[in-house]
C-alpha positions as CSV (number, residue, x, y, z in Angstrom):
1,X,-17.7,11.6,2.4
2,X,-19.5,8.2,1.2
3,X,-18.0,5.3,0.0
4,X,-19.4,2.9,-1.9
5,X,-18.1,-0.7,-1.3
6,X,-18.2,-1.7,-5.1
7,X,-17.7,1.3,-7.2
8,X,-14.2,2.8,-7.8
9,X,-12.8,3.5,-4.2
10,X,-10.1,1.4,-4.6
11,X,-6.7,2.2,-3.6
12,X,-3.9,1.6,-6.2
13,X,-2.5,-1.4,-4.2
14,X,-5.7,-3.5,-4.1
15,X,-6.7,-5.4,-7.1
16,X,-7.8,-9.1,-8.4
17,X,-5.6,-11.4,-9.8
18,X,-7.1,-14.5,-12.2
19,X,-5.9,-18.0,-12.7
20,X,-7.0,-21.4,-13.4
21,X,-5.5,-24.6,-12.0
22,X,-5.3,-26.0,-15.6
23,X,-4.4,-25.3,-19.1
24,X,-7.3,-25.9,-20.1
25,X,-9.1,-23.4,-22.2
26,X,-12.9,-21.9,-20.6
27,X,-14.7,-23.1,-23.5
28,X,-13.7,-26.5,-22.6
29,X,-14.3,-26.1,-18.7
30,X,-17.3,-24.5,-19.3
31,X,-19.7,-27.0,-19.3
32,X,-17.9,-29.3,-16.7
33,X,-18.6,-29.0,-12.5
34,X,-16.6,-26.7,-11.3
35,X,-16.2,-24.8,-7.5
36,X,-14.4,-21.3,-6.3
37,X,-11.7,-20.9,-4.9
38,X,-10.3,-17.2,-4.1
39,X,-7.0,-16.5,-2.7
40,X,-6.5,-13.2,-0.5
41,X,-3.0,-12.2,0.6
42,X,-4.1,-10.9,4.3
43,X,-0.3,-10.7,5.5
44,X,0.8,-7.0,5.7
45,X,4.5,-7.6,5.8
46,X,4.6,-10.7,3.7
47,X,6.1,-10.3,0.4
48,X,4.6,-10.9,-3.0
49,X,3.5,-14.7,-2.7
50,X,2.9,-17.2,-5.8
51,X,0.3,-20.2,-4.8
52,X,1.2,-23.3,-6.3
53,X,-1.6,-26.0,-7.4
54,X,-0.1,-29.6,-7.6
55,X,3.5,-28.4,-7.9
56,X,2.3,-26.3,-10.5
57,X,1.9,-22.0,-10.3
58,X,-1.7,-20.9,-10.1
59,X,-1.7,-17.1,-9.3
60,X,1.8,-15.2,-9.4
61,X,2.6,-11.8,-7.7
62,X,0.2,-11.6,-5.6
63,X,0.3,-8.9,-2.9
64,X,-1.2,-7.8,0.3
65,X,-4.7,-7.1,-0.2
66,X,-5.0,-8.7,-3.4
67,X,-7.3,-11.8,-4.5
68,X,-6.7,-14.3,-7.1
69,X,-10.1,-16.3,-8.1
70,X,-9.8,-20.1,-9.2
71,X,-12.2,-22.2,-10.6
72,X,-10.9,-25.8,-10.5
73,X,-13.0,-28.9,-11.0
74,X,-14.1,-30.3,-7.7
75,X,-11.6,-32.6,-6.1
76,X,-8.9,-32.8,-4.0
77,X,-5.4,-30.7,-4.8
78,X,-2.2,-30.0,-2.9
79,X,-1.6,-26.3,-2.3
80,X,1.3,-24.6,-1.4
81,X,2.2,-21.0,-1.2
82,X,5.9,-19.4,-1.7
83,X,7.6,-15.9,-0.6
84,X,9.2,-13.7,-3.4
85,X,12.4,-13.0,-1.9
86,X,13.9,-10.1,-3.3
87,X,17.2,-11.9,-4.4
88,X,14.8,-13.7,-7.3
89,X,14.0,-16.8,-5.4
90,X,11.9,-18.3,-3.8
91,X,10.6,-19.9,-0.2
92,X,7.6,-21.9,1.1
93,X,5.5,-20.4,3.9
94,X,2.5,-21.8,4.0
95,X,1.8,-26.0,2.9
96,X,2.0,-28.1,0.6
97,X,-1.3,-29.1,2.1
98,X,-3.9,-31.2,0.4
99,X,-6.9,-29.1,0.4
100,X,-10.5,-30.6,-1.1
101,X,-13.0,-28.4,-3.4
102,X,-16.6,-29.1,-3.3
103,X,-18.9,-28.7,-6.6
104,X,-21.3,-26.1,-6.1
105,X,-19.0,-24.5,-3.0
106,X,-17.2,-21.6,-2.9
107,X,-13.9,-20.8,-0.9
108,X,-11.4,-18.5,0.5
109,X,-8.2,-19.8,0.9
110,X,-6.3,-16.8,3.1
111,X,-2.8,-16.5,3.9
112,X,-3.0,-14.5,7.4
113,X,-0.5,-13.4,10.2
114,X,3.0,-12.2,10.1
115,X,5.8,-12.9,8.5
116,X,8.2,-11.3,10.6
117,X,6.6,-12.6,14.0
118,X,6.7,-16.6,12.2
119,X,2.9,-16.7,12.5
120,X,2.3,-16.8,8.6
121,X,-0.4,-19.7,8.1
122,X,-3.8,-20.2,6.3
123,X,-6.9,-19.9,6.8
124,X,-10.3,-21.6,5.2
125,X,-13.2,-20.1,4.7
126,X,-16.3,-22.0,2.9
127,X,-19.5,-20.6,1.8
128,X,-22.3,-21.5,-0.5
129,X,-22.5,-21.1,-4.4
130,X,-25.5,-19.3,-5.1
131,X,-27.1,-17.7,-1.9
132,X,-30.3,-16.2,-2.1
133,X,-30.6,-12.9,-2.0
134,X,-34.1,-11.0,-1.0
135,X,-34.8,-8.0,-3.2
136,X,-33.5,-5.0,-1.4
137,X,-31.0,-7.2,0.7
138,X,-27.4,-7.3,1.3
139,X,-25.5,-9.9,1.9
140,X,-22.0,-9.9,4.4
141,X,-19.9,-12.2,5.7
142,X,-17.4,-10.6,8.1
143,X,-13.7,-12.1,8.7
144,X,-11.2,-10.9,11.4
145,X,-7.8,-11.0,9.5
146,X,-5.8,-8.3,11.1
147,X,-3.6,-10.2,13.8
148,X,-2.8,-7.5,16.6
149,X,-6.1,-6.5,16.5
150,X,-7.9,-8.8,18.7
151,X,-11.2,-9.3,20.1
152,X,-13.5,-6.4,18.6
153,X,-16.8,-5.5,19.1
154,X,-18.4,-4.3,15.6
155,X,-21.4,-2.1,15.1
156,X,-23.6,-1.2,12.3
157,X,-25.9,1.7,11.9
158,X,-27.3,4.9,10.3
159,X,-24.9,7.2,9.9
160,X,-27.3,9.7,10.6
161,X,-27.8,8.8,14.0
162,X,-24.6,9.8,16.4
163,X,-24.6,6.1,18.4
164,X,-23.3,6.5,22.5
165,X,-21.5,3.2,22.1
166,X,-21.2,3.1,26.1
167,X,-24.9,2.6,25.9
168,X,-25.5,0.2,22.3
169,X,-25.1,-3.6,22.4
170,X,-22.4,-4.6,19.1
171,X,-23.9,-6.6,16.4
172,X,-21.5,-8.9,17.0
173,X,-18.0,-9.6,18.6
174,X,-14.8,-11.3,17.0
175,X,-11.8,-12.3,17.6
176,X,-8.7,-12.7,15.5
177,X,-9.6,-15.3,12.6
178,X,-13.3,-15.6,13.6
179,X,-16.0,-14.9,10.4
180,X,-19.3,-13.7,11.4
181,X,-22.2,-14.6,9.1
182,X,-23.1,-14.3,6.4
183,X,-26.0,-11.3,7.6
184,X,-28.5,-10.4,5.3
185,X,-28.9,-6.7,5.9
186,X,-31.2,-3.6,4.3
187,X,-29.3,-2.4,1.5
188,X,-28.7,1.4,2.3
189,X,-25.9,3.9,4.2
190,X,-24.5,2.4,7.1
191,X,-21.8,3.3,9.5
192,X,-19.5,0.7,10.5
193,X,-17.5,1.2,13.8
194,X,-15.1,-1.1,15.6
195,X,-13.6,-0.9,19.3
196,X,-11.5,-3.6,21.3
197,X,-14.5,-5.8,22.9
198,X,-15.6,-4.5,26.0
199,X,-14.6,-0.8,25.2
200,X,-16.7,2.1,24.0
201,X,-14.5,3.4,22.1
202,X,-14.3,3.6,18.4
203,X,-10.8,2.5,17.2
204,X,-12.1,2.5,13.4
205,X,-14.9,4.6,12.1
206,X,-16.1,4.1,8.1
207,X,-17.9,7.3,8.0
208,X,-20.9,6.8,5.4
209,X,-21.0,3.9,3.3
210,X,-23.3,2.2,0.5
211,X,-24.1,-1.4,0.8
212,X,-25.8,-1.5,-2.6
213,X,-29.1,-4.1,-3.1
214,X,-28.0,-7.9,-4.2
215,X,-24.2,-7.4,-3.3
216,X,-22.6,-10.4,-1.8
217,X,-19.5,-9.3,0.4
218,X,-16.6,-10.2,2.3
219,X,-15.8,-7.7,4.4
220,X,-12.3,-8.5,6.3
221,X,-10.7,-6.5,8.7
222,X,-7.0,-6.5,7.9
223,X,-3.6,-4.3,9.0
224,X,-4.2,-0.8,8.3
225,X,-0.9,0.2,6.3
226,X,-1.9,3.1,4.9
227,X,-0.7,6.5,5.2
228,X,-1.0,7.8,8.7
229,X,-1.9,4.0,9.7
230,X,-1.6,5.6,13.4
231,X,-5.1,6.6,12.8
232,X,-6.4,3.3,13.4
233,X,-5.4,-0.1,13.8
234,X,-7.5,-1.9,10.8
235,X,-9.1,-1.1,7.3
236,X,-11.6,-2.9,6.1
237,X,-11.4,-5.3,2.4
238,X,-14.2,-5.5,0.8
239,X,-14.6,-8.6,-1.7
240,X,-17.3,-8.6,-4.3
241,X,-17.5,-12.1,-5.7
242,X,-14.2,-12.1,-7.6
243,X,-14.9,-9.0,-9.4
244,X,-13.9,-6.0,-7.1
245,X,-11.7,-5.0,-4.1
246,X,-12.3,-1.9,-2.3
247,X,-9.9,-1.1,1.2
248,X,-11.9,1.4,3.2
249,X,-9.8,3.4,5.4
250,X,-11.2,4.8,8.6
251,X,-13.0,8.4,7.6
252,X,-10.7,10.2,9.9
253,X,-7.6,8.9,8.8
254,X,-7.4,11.0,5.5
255,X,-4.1,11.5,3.3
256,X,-1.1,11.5,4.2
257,X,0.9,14.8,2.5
258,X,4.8,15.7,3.1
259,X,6.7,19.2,1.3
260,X,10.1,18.4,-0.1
261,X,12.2,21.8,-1.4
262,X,14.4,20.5,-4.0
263,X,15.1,23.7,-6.2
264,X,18.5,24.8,-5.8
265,X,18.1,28.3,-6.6
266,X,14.9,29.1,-5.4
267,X,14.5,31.0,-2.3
268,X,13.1,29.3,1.5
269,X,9.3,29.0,0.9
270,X,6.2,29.4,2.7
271,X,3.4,26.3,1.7
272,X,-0.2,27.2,1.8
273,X,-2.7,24.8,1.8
274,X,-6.7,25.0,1.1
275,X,-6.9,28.2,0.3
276,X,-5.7,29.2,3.8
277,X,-4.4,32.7,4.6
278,X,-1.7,31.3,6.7
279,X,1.4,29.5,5.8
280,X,0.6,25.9,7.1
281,X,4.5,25.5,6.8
282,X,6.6,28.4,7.1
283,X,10.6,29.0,5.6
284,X,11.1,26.0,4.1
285,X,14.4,25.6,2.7
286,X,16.3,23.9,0.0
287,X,16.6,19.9,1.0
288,X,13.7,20.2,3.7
289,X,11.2,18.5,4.0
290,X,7.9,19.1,6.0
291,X,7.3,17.7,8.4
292,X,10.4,16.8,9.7
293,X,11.1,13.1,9.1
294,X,11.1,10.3,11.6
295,X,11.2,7.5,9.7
296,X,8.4,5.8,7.2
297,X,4.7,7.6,7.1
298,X,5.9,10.8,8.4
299,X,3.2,12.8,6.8
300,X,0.8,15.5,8.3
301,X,-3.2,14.5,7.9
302,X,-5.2,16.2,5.1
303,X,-8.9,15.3,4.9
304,X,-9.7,13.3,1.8
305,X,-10.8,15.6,-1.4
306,X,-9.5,18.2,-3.8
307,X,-6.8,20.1,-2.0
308,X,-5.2,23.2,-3.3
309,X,-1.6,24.2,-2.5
310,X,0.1,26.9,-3.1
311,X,3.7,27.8,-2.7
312,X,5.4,31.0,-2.4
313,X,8.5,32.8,-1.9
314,X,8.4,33.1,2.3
315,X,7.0,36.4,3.4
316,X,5.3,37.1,0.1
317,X,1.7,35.9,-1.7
318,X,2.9,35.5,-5.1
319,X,2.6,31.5,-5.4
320,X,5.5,29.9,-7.9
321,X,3.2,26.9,-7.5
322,X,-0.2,26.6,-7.5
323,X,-1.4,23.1,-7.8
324,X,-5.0,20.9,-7.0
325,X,-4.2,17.6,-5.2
326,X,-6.4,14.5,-5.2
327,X,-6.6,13.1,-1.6
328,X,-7.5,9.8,-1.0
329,X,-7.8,8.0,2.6
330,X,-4.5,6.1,3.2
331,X,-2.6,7.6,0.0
332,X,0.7,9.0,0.7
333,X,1.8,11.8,-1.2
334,X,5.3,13.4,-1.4
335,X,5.0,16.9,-3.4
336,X,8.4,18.1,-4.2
337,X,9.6,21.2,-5.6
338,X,11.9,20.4,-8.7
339,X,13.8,22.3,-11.2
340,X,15.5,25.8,-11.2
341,X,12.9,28.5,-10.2
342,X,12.5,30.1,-14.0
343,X,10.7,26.8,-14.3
344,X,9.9,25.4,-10.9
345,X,7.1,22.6,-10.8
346,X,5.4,20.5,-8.5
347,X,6.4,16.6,-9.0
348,X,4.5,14.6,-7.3
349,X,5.0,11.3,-5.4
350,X,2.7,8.4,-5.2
351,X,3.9,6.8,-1.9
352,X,2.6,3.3,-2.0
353,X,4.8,1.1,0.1
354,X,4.5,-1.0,3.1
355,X,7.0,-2.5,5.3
356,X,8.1,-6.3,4.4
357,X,9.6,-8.4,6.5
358,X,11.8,-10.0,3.9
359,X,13.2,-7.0,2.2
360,X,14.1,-3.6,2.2
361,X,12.5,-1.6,0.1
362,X,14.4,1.3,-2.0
363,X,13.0,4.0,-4.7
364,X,15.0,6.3,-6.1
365,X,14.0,10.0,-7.5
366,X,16.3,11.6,-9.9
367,X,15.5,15.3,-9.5
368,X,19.0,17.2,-10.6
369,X,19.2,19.2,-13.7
370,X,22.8,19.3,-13.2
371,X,22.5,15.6,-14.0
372,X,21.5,14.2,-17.8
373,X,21.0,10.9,-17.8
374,X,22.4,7.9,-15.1
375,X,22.6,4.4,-14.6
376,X,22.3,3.6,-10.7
377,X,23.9,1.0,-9.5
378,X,23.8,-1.3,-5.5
379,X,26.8,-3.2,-5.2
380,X,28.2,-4.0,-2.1
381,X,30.3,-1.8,-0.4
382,X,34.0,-2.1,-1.6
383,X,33.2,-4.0,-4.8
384,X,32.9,-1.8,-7.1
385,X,30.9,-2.0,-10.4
386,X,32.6,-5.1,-12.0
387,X,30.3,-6.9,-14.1
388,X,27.2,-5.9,-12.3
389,X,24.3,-4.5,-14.2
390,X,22.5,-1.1,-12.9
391,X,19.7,-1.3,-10.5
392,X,18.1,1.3,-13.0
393,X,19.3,2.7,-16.1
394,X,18.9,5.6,-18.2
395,X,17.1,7.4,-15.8
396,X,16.3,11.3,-16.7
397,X,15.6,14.3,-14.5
398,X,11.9,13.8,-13.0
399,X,11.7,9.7,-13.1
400,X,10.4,8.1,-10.2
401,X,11.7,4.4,-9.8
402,X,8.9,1.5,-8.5
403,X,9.5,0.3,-4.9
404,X,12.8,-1.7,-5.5
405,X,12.8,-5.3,-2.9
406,X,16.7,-5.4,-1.6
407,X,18.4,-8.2,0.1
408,X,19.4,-6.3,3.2
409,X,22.7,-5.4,3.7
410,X,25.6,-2.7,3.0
411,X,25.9,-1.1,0.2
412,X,27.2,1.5,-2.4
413,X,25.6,3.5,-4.2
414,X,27.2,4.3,-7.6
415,X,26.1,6.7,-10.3
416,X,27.3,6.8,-13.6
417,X,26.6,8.5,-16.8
418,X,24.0,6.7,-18.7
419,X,25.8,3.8,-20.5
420,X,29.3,4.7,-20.0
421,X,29.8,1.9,-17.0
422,X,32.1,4.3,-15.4
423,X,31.7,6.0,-11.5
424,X,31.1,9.0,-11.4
425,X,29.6,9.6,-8.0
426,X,29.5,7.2,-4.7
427,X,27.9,7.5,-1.7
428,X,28.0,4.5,0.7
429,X,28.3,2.5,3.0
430,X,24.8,2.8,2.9
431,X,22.3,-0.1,5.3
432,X,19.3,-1.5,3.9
433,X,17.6,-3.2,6.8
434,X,14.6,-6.0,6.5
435,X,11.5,-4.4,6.8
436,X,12.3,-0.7,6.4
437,X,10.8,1.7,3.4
438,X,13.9,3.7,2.1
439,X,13.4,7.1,-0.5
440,X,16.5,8.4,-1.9
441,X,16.1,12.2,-3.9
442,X,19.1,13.2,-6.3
443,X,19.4,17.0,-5.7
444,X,21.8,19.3,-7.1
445,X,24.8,20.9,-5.8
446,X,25.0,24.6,-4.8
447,X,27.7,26.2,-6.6
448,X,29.4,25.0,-10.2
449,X,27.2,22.3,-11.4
450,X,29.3,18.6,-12.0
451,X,28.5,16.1,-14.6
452,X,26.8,13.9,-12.4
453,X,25.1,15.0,-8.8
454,X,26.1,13.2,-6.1
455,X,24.6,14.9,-3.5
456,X,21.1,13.1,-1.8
457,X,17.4,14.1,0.0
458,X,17.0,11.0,2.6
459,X,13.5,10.7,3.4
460,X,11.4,7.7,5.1
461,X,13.7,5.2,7.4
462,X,17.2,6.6,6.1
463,X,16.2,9.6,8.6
464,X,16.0,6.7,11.7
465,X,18.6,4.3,10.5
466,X,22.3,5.5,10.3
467,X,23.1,5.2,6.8
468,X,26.2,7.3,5.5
């Protein structure tokens, strides 16, 4: 599979933000000096951060792996950047520093390190305006932004030549915060592959990928938190001027894929994938989920592509579901089995999370058709609803909630008809820890249906961390 650093291989979670450190509109900037600045959340279990410019917000919401560009006039400017704390405020990590911009210079300013390890700080990176390009010429600048990675040795090649790293000399080793370059390199198909310095072997492997002619990147090595991010240590970011962000997973990482049964009435199921003749899981019944869950990014690895999977009644070959998937490197995908079997469906779960030092992290699936709609509600445990408002409200059968951020604590979880403010269902104490990815399902009951379901599929880190 080839990847091509600045067309459309971009993961859902890495995007570029825009900002300006003024109000002042481009027509009027345009004709004054100005420099570059580009801020890249390199943190991987930092919250959402805001950077302030002279007391003053510049770029909100950013996120891990995404860049915010600047373009302020050249001078000197304190810069600060703040945590979003999932109570709604807010904290400094990193500054107020006073920071000066050239004219005719660009920059990287880089939050890197960890939040939960108290390393948090920035980083600086300054480069020319306008480099020259040759025709037919890349060129890279390579950073080293993934902490517990350490020193690496990095190699470049064609892919079509099978390299015996015990017996190649790396194109360059880095450690932890160094920047190599920039290289001015053919523009063509390499391979990129990356092992701890002195070892020969490969702890990240790009497969194929084209560097196109005239491109001017930054290429960073950050925390791989992908799905199945035990495949490798690092995936690479890949910075087009201010334009583009691509995050390159290592080839053989591919997608990460869980089964949930969540049809009451349906029968235990056999799950074929690929057009395979056998099962790849066998018997699954209602409320399991395959593979069996240890916690966040449990997942068994699919290779990146168009996947079909089929799902039938175990022992038989007549599929009740029969559905293509798109796999992407590093994508998570939960595919759950919903509604009674006279209309059973695949629904099917984006899982884009990471863990966050600061937070835990809750989504909620409401798949009972016993169930109308709810308002959800987190109080703490004891309390009651009161005069709290729902976490989520009106939800219907089949909505997914976004990633909630959660103080950590304990809590209960109430359910009540949509709009009526009144329990109907509670299930609690329930612990939200710092740092853990929670997934709660709403299933139905076997038996007489009720009003409101109260009965739960626990998936991610409520299967490691004692929650009921």
């Amino acid at each position: 599979m080839k990847t091509q650093w600045i067309l459309p291989a971009v993961v859902a979670s890495s995007l570029v933000l825009s900002g300006c450190f003024s109000s002042s509109s481009s027509s009027n900037r345009s004709s004054e000096p100005q420099s570059s600045v580009r801020v890249i959340h390199a943190s991987p279990d930092a919250p959402m951060v805001n950077v302030l410019v002279n007391g003053a917000a510049a770029l909100e919401g950013a996120d891990y792996k995404q860049a915010g560009v600047l373009t302020p006039a050249p001078g000197s400017y304190e810069v600060a950047v703040e945590a979003r704390l999932p109570d709604g405020t807010t904290t400094t990590v990193i500054g107020p520093v006073t920071l000066e911009f050239l004219q005719n210079k660009r920059y990287d300013v880089v939050a890197v390190g960890s939040a939960a390890g108290g390393t948090l700080e920035r980083l600086i990176l300054e480069d020319e305006a306008s480099p020259t390009i040759g025709d037919g010429q890349v060129r890279l600048r390579v950073a080293h932004l993934a902490e517990a990675a350490g020193e690496v040795d990095v190699y470049l090649s064609d892919p079509a030549v099978t390299l015996d790293l015990a017996n190649e000399v790396p194109d360059f080793t880095f450690d932890y915060k160094d920047v190599a370059g920039p290289l001015l390199v053919p523009a063509g198909s390499y391979q990129i592959q990356v092992t701890a310095a002195g070892s020969d072997t490969a702890v990240y492997d790009s497969g194929p990928v084209d560097l196109p002619a005239g491109a001017d990147l930054l290429v960073s090595a950050v925390t791989n938190t992908g799905a199945n991010a035990g495949a490798s240590p690092i995936s690479l970011l890949a910075l087009s001027g201010g334009d583009l962000v691509a995050d390159i997973f290592a080839v053989e990482q591919g997608a990460g894929v869980r089964v949930v049964h969540n049809s009451v009435d349906a029968p235990n199921v056999d799950v074929f994938v690929g057009g395979g003749e056998l099962p790849a899981i066998s018997d699954l019944a209602f409320t399991e989920t395959a593979p069996e869950q240890f916690g966040f990014d449990s997942y068994v690895s699919l290779p990146a592509g168009t996947t079909n999977v089929q799902v039938t009644a175990t022992g038989t070959t007549t599929a009740v579901i029969d559905a293509d998937l798109a796999l992407v490197n590093g994508q998570g995908l939960t595919v759950m089995a919903v509604n009674l079997l006279a209309d059973i469906e695949p629904l099917v779960l984006e899982d884009a999370a990471r863990a966050i030092a600061t937070q835990a992290t809750l989504r909620v699936v409401h798949g009972s058709t016993q169930a109308g709609p709810v308002d959800i509600y987190l109080v703490a445990t004891g309390e009651g609803i009161g005069n709290s408002d729902p976490v989520l409200s009106g939800v219907v059968f089949k909505d997914v909630s976004a990633y909630l951020p959660v103080p950590q604590g304990t809590y209960d979880v109430i359910i009540a008809t949509a709009g009526s403010g009144t329990p109907a269902v509670t299930v609690g104490p329930v612990e939200l820890d710092n740092g853990r990815v929670y997934t709660a399902v709403a299933r139905d009951q076997n038996g007489e249906a009720p009003a409101v379901s109260g009965e739960l599929i626990l998936l991610d880190d409520f299967t490691v961390t004692p929650t009921l």
